[in-house]
Short mmCIF file of C-alpha atoms in Angstrom, two decimals:
data_model
loop_
_atom_site.label_atom_id
_atom_site.label_comp_id
_atom_site.label_asym_id
_atom_site.label_seq_id
_atom_site.Cartn_x
_atom_site.Cartn_y
_atom_site.Cartn_z
CA UNK A 1 11.55 4.65 -7.73
CA UNK A 2 13.27 5.57 -11.01
CA UNK A 3 12.32 9.25 -10.73
CA UNK A 4 13.44 9.30 -7.11
CA UNK A 5 16.85 7.96 -8.13
CA UNK A 6 17.09 10.44 -11.01
CA UNK A 7 16.27 13.41 -8.78
CA UNK A 8 18.72 12.19 -6.12
CA UNK A 9 21.45 11.88 -8.77
CA UNK A 10 20.71 15.33 -10.19
CA UNK A 11 20.81 16.86 -6.71
CA UNK A 12 24.24 15.27 -6.21
CA UNK A 13 25.29 16.94 -9.47
CA UNK A 14 24.28 20.34 -8.09
CA UNK A 15 20.74 20.74 -9.40
CA UNK A 16 18.28 22.20 -6.93
CA UNK A 17 14.80 20.77 -6.49
CA UNK A 18 12.58 22.59 -4.00
CA UNK A 19 10.16 20.65 -1.87
CA UNK A 20 6.68 22.15 -2.11
CA UNK A 21 5.33 20.10 0.80
CA UNK A 22 7.26 19.01 3.85
CA UNK A 23 7.66 15.20 3.78
CA UNK A 24 6.56 15.08 7.43
CA UNK A 25 3.17 16.49 6.37
CA UNK A 26 2.50 13.81 3.76
CA UNK A 27 0.27 10.93 4.78
CA UNK A 28 -0.33 8.07 2.39
CA UNK A 29 -3.21 5.84 3.35
CA UNK A 30 -2.52 2.87 1.05
CA UNK A 31 1.29 2.58 1.39
CA UNK A 32 2.71 1.79 4.80
CA UNK A 33 5.80 3.58 6.05
CA UNK A 34 7.75 0.31 6.07
CA UNK A 35 7.08 -0.25 2.36
CA UNK A 36 10.25 -0.10 0.22
CA UNK A 37 8.64 2.53 -2.03
CA UNK A 38 7.22 4.72 0.74
CA UNK A 39 10.17 7.15 0.94
CA UNK A 40 10.47 7.58 -2.85
CA UNK A 41 6.72 8.22 -3.10
CA UNK A 42 6.82 10.78 -0.28
CA UNK A 43 9.74 12.57 -1.91
CA UNK A 44 8.07 12.73 -5.34
CA UNK A 45 4.89 14.08 -3.73
CA UNK A 46 6.91 16.60 -1.69
CA UNK A 47 8.50 17.95 -4.89
CA UNK A 48 4.98 18.12 -6.40
CA UNK A 49 6.01 15.76 -9.19
CA UNK A 50 3.22 13.37 -8.26
CA UNK A 51 -0.07 13.84 -6.44
CA UNK A 52 -2.10 11.67 -4.14
CA UNK A 53 -5.61 10.70 -5.15
CA UNK A 54 -8.66 11.39 -3.03
CA UNK A 55 -8.44 10.00 0.46
CA UNK A 56 -4.65 10.52 0.40
CA UNK A 57 -4.23 7.38 -1.67
CA UNK A 58 -1.37 6.66 -4.06
CA UNK A 59 -2.74 3.47 -5.67
CA UNK A 60 0.68 1.75 -5.83
CA UNK A 61 -0.60 -1.11 -8.00
CA UNK A 62 -1.84 1.22 -10.73
CA UNK A 63 0.62 1.36 -13.63
CA UNK A 64 2.00 4.71 -14.73
CA UNK A 65 0.76 5.55 -18.21
CA UNK A 66 3.14 6.61 -20.95
CA UNK A 67 1.60 10.08 -20.89
CA UNK A 68 2.16 10.41 -17.14
CA UNK A 69 5.79 9.31 -17.51
CA UNK A 70 6.38 11.86 -20.26
CA UNK A 71 4.79 14.63 -18.18
CA UNK A 72 7.00 13.79 -15.19
CA UNK A 73 10.14 13.76 -17.32
CA UNK A 74 9.10 17.08 -18.90
CA UNK A 75 8.78 18.62 -15.42
CA UNK A 76 12.23 17.43 -14.40
CA UNK A 77 13.83 18.46 -17.70
CA UNK A 78 12.30 21.93 -17.51
CA UNK A 79 13.77 22.39 -14.03
CA UNK A 80 17.18 21.26 -15.32
CA UNK A 81 16.95 23.68 -18.26
CA UNK A 82 16.01 26.57 -15.95
CA UNK A 83 19.18 25.99 -13.92
CA UNK A 84 21.54 25.79 -16.91
#
């Protein structure tokens, strides 16, 4: 959710993030479409910031590790730096 909000804010500020996968083509087997986090998950997967596990599973109850969080922030920061 936090990364989704950050990317949405940066897009409003003029930064361009390109979807690598169309959100309509993303199926998540363990998060229903009426889940509050479904849209943010789909968007992060569509930008290729996050990946689904085997069986198109997201494992929403699994905590994000510090290393994963740093990697995601590095990806976003590198895209910001490329556009400046």
